Amino acid sequence: MADLWTIYSKPVPANSRELWTLFLQSCCITAVIGGLFYNWMFASLEYSWHLSVAMSISFSLLLLLTLFLVHPARCVFSMIMPTLGTKQGRKLLLSTCTMIVVVNITPNIMSNIKTILQVIKCISKNSSESLLNSTSLLGTASWEFGDAIQENVNSLNIGSPMNGHVWFSLLKNSSFTYQQMQLAGEKIGRDFLAVEVLVKDSVRVGNKLVAGFSMLYLCFESTWYLKNYLTNLSFDNFYMTKKLELLAADRKAAHLLVGPSKNLIRPTGLKLSREEVTLCLVQAMLLTVALMLMLVVVAIDHFAFSVADTAVRKAAQFSVVPITLSIKYRAKIGILPFLSKLVWLPSPELPLQDFERSYHYYLIVSSAQCSISRPTPPSPSVLLAVGLLFCILYTTVFLQTYAHRLCRRIAGSFFESWEEKRALYLYKKLSRRHKEEQNCVRD
């Protein structure tokens, strides 16, 4: 592995064997990255199959030529890999996580909402139809009640005969009601479909823009780091490297790396400074906010499924509702009521025929003819994928510091001569600091 890395990081291959080894390394890297690039475009960003294949092939060929022919480009590409563990890498992973949630959970929520609307539509249609059919019962009840009133009036034998029937007007044009309900249901369905399409398209376009910007920024960040590394000796030069230790040992100045050089960091050390720990905690808090927003969407998905499942089960349980119409009619006639008011005595009353009857009807709330889709439960695989991605995201928060250190080591391995100059510059800086401290002590 050390020999392969040496060949890969060399500016120019020394012989044909190293040339063919570099070409095979470039081909293997290109094949892996091209496959990942295709899967990212087709599965995550939802580009078409033809466009994903064309873009992957073009990107792979360009990457192969760049890795094989351009030495600084190999260094930049190698630094992009650990850079994925930094802020921009988290943006890419977070964009992928958001796309998974929108593509899989949002349609599930919309589907359950449609199921709830179908239940409401079914109940409204069957209830209105059953209510319209119940008018015949009301007509029968009103006619019999009118007969009872007519008998009481006829038994008095006063005045002209009266028609005591109650005339009940029945709505005959029920198809108009059904048509209006159907149009209202279709309009609600179209509105929900338009909202679903708008949300999915907006998030899809936003994720594509974020993903493209993040990829460009990854390349820019690595290129910017390499440019500063090669042009500024003091840039990111506070590590206790092996070259610095060898230089101090050769000049018998190992004491420079102890005591006053507290700010020096070993690039291979696992210990984090206080500033690095604080930065990691802040990044973790920001990531937790994004996680809470994702959990809100997941909770809405579970709530929509629970409501839809309950609505379907309750509609099946209460498909028929019994209705009872009770009419109680009692009539009396007072004899000379005005005399009783004059003499302050109760007037005699003559009871007439009473009417008391009950009518039964069954109101149909839902029927088997209604087309109600089954509620869609939340997908455990989506929750698992989101959970794993967030575990990786939290891991990258604490790996960010080590990724930055690894970028420096990669740049040093590609440009060893420049790394020696940087070590000499740091050694001279430590020597000047040590002399200044000694002068302060003497003074």
C-alpha angles and dihedrals in degrees: 000000000000091000092048091051091048091054091045094051097044116110092222127014112246097218143356093276091058089044093055091043090054091048092051091047090051091049093050093047091046093051093051095044092044092054092048090047091052093048091048094052097041103037104028105029093031098226117163120275095245094048092046092052093046093047092046094051093046092046092048094051092047091047092049093053092044095049093045099045109026117064098191089048089057088054093049092048091049091052091051091067096063089035087068085073091061133076096291092049089054089052090055092049092045090050090052091048091050090050091052091051094047096044096045109024102036095057088047090055091048091049092053091047089052089052090054090049090049090054091049091047092049093049092047094049096046093042094051091046091049091047091051090051090049090066088083088062090050090050092053092047093049092049094051090045089051090052090055091050091047091053091052092049093047092049090062093061092208128132125343123330115275132208103232097182120123110226112220119201113217122203105235100178099074093148090072090058092050091048093053091048091049092051092048092050092049091049092052090048092051091048092052091047091051091050091048093050092046093051094046093046093047094050092043093053091044092051092048090053093046092047093049093046091047093052092049091047091050090057092043093049093051092045091048091050093050092047092053091043091056098041105036119053093194095051111115090340106141102100127118097231129178091251090056092049092049091048092051092046093050091052092042092240102122088134089073090071093055130070108354091042094071091132093062114108128204107233091214095048122111096209116107124211122236092256091051092050091050091050091049092051092050091050090048091053092052090049090051090058090056089047091053090053090051090049090052090057090047090049090051088052092053092044093050091050092048093051093045093048092048092048093052094047095045092047089053092048096049100039092135126038118193116226125194123195112198123189120191116182124177124173133184134179123217120219113227095336093178091063091054089057091053097049095034093237129128113261119233115252128210114210118224130203114302125220122209122159140145128216123199128208136166117226111211110219100174137002139191090256091072113102103224118165118222117257113261113231120220114273113248091202091060091050090048092050092048091047093051092048091052090048088055090046092053089047092053089054091066094035092056093089093049090047090055090051090049091054089057092050091050091052090048093052092051094048106032096161091055090047089058090053090050091050090050091049091051091046091054090047091053090047092054091048091050092051091049091052091050091050091050090052092051092048 
